[in-house]
CSV table of C-alpha atoms in Angstrom, one decimal:
chain,number,residue,atom,x,y,z
T,1,ASN,CA,0.2,-18.8,60.8
T,2,SER,CA,-3.2,-19.6,59.8
T,3,GLN,CA,-4.2,-19.7,56.2
T,4,GLY,CA,-7.6,-20.1,54.7
T,5,ARG,CA,-8.6,-22.9,52.4
T,6,LEU,CA,-8.5,-22.3,48.6
T,7,SER,CA,-11.9,-22.0,47.0
T,8,GLN,CA,-12.9,-24.1,44.1
T,9,PRO,CA,-11.9,-22.7,40.6
T,10,VAL,CA,-14.8,-21.0,38.8
T,11,GLY,CA,-14.8,-20.8,35.0
T,12,PHE,CA,-16.5,-18.1,33.0
T,13,LEU,CA,-16.6,-16.9,29.4
T,14,THR,CA,-16.7,-13.3,28.2
T,15,LEU,CA,-19.1,-12.4,25.4
T,16,ALA,CA,-17.9,-12.4,21.9
T,17,SER,CA,-17.5,-9.1,20.1
T,18,LYS,CA,-16.6,-7.6,16.7
T,19,PRO,CA,-13.1,-8.6,15.4
T,20,SER,CA,-10.0,-6.5,15.5
T,21,ALA,CA,-9.0,-4.7,12.3
T,22,PRO,CA,-7.3,-6.8,9.6
T,23,ASN,CA,-3.6,-6.1,8.9
T,24,LEU,CA,-2.4,-3.7,6.2
T,25,PRO,CA,-3.5,-4.8,2.7
T,26,GLN,CA,-0.6,-6.0,0.4
T,27,CYS,CA,-0.2,-6.1,-3.3
T,28,SER,CA,0.5,-9.6,-4.6
T,29,GLY,CA,0.4,-8.9,-8.3
T,30,ARG,CA,0.1,-6.0,-10.7
T,31,THR,CA,-0.4,-5.5,-14.4
T,32,ARG,CA,-1.0,-2.3,-16.5
T,33,ASN,CA,-4.8,-2.6,-15.8
T,34,SER,CA,-5.1,-4.6,-12.5
T,35,LEU,CA,-3.9,-5.0,-8.9
T,36,THR,CA,-4.2,-8.2,-6.9
T,37,ILE,CA,-4.8,-7.2,-3.2
T,38,LYS,CA,-4.4,-9.6,-0.4
T,39,TRP,CA,-4.8,-9.3,3.4
T,40,SER,CA,-4.5,-11.5,6.4
T,41,ALA,CA,-7.2,-12.3,9.1
T,42,PRO,CA,-7.3,-10.0,12.1
T,43,SER,CA,-5.1,-10.8,15.0
T,44,SER,CA,-8.2,-11.6,17.0
T,45,ASP,CA,-11.7,-12.6,16.0
T,46,ASN,CA,-12.7,-11.8,19.6
T,47,GLY,CA,-14.5,-15.1,20.1
T,48,ASP,CA,-16.6,-15.3,17.0
T,49,LYS,CA,-15.3,-16.5,13.6
T,50,VAL,CA,-14.9,-13.9,10.8
T,51,HIS,CA,-17.2,-14.7,7.9
T,52,THR,CA,-16.8,-11.8,5.6
T,53,TYR,CA,-14.2,-9.2,4.5
T,54,VAL,CA,-15.0,-5.8,2.9
T,55,LEU,CA,-12.5,-4.2,0.6
T,56,GLU,CA,-12.9,-0.5,-0.2
T,57,GLN,CA,-11.0,1.7,-2.7
T,58,LEU,CA,-10.3,5.4,-2.2
T,59,HIS,CA,-12.0,7.5,-4.9
T,60,SER,CA,-8.9,9.6,-5.4
T,61,ALA,CA,-5.5,8.3,-4.3
T,62,ASN,CA,-4.2,11.9,-4.3
T,63,GLN,CA,-6.5,12.8,-1.4
T,64,THR,CA,-5.0,11.7,2.0
T,65,GLU,CA,-6.2,14.2,4.5
T,66,ASP,CA,-9.5,14.6,6.2
T,67,LEU,CA,-10.9,11.4,4.8
T,68,THR,CA,-14.4,10.3,5.6
T,69,ASP,CA,-16.3,7.1,4.7
T,70,ASP,CA,-17.8,8.9,1.7
T,71,ASP,CA,-14.3,9.1,0.2
T,72,TYR,CA,-14.3,5.3,-0.4
T,73,PHE,CA,-16.4,2.8,-2.4
T,74,GLU,CA,-16.8,-0.9,-1.8
T,75,ILE,CA,-15.3,-3.1,-4.4
T,76,PHE,CA,-15.4,-6.6,-2.7
T,77,ARG,CA,-17.4,-8.3,0.0
T,78,GLY,CA,-16.9,-12.0,0.7
T,79,PRO,CA,-15.0,-14.7,2.6
T,80,GLN,CA,-11.8,-14.6,0.6
T,81,LYS,CA,-8.7,-12.7,1.6
T,82,LEU,CA,-7.6,-11.9,-1.9
T,83,TYR,CA,-9.2,-9.8,-4.7
T,84,LYS,CA,-8.1,-8.8,-8.2
T,85,VAL,CA,-9.1,-5.2,-8.9
T,86,THR,CA,-9.5,-4.8,-12.7
T,87,LYS,CA,-10.2,-2.1,-15.3
T,88,LEU,CA,-7.6,0.2,-13.8
T,89,GLN,CA,-5.5,2.8,-15.6
T,90,PRO,CA,-1.7,2.1,-16.3
T,91,SER,CA,0.9,3.8,-14.1
T,92,THR,CA,-1.7,5.0,-11.7
T,93,GLU,CA,-1.8,4.9,-7.9
T,94,TYR,CA,-4.8,3.3,-6.1
T,95,SER,CA,-5.5,3.1,-2.3
T,96,PHE,CA,-7.4,0.4,-0.4
T,97,ARG,CA,-8.5,-0.5,3.1
T,98,VAL,CA,-10.2,-3.7,4.5
T,99,SER,CA,-12.4,-4.6,7.4
T,100,ALA,CA,-13.6,-7.9,8.8
T,101,LEU,CA,-17.2,-9.0,9.9
T,102,ASN,CA,-18.4,-11.6,12.3
T,103,SER,CA,-21.9,-12.1,13.8
T,104,CYS,CA,-21.1,-9.4,16.4
T,105,GLY,CA,-20.3,-6.6,13.9
T,106,GLN,CA,-17.7,-5.0,11.7
T,107,SER,CA,-14.1,-4.3,12.7
T,108,GLU,CA,-12.4,-1.0,12.4
T,109,TRP,CA,-10.8,-0.4,9.0
T,110,SER,CA,-7.2,-1.5,8.3
T,111,PRO,CA,-4.6,1.2,7.7
T,112,LEU,CA,-4.7,2.6,4.1
T,113,SER,CA,-2.4,0.9,1.5
T,114,SER,CA,-1.4,2.5,-1.8
T,115,PHE,CA,-0.1,0.6,-4.9
T,116,MET,CA,0.6,1.6,-8.5
T,117,THR,CA,-0.4,-0.3,-11.6
T,118,ALA,CA,2.4,-1.2,-14.0
T,119,GLY,CA,3.2,1.2,-16.8
T,120,SER,CA,5.0,1.3,-20.1
T,121,VAL,CA,8.7,0.7,-20.0
T,122,PRO,CA,10.4,4.1,-20.5
T,123,GLU,CA,12.7,4.7,-23.5
T,124,THR,CA,16.4,4.2,-22.9
T,125,PRO,CA,17.8,7.5,-21.7
T,126,GLN,CA,20.8,9.3,-23.3
T,127,PRO,CA,24.1,8.7,-21.5
T,128,PRO,CA,25.0,11.3,-18.8
T,129,ARG,CA,27.7,13.8,-19.5
T,130,LEU,CA,30.5,15.0,-17.1
T,131,LYS,CA,29.8,18.6,-16.3
T,132,ASN,CA,32.4,19.1,-13.6
T,133,ARG,CA,34.8,17.1,-11.4
T,134,GLY,CA,36.9,17.6,-8.3
T,135,SER,CA,39.0,15.4,-6.0
T,136,SER,CA,35.9,14.2,-4.1
T,137,TYR,CA,33.0,14.7,-6.5
T,138,LEU,CA,31.6,14.4,-10.0
T,139,THR,CA,28.8,16.5,-11.4
T,140,LEU,CA,26.8,14.7,-14.1
T,141,GLU,CA,24.2,16.2,-16.5
T,142,TRP,CA,21.6,14.4,-18.7
T,143,GLN,CA,18.6,15.1,-20.9
T,144,GLN,CA,15.3,13.9,-19.6
T,145,GLN,CA,13.0,11.8,-21.7
T,146,GLN,CA,10.7,13.4,-24.3
T,147,SER,CA,7.6,12.8,-22.2
T,148,ALA,CA,9.2,14.5,-19.2
T,149,ALA,CA,10.4,17.4,-21.4
T,150,LEU,CA,6.8,18.0,-22.5
T,151,SER,CA,5.7,18.5,-19.0
T,152,GLY,CA,8.1,21.5,-18.6
T,153,SER,CA,11.2,19.8,-17.3
T,154,THR,CA,14.4,20.4,-19.3
T,155,GLY,CA,17.2,18.3,-17.7
T,156,GLY,CA,18.7,17.1,-14.5
T,157,GLY,CA,21.9,16.9,-12.6
T,158,SER,CA,23.5,15.0,-9.8
T,159,LYS,CA,26.6,15.1,-7.6
T,160,ALA,CA,28.2,11.8,-6.8
T,161,SER,CA,31.3,10.9,-4.8
T,162,PRO,CA,33.8,8.6,-6.5
T,163,SER,CA,32.9,5.8,-4.0
T,164,SER,CA,29.3,6.0,-5.2
T,165,SER,CA,28.1,3.1,-7.4
T,166,SER,CA,26.5,5.6,-9.8
T,167,SER,CA,29.8,7.2,-10.8
T,168,THR,CA,32.9,6.0,-12.5
T,169,SER,CA,36.4,7.2,-11.8
T,170,THR,CA,39.0,7.2,-14.6
T,171,GLY,CA,42.0,8.0,-12.5
T,172,GLY,CA,42.4,11.7,-13.5
């Protein structure tokens, strides 16, 4: 049973590299005309401190397929992990992505996040009407708001069971 002697430990360092991608951007505040976007540092800076973040906005939030870098424009570059995007339209969806930079390069982009600006409070709807009922269901009918009717929609309906929180049973 002969065993060799252990060698002396040898330490080494790997070279630093560009950071990993930041996490998904989040919305921390919204108004009719602004969104406050925040993000957290990447899970790894890969040995070199992150000094800058780049936040980009998608030109059209409706476009989600076959995206290229040309479909985005830069709206922020700096050390902060929070940015308030202003001069936006009410009740409109906007999409964002973020990357991190260190002295070795730029990370991959975070996943795309989409948020809506606040809008006007809708008018109070008319109460629903009972259209039909059975032992295990109710069919309700209602008029849509004036703005929805202008877009070509004339009304709506829904079936709900008596145990649903959106229906009321009167014992009949």
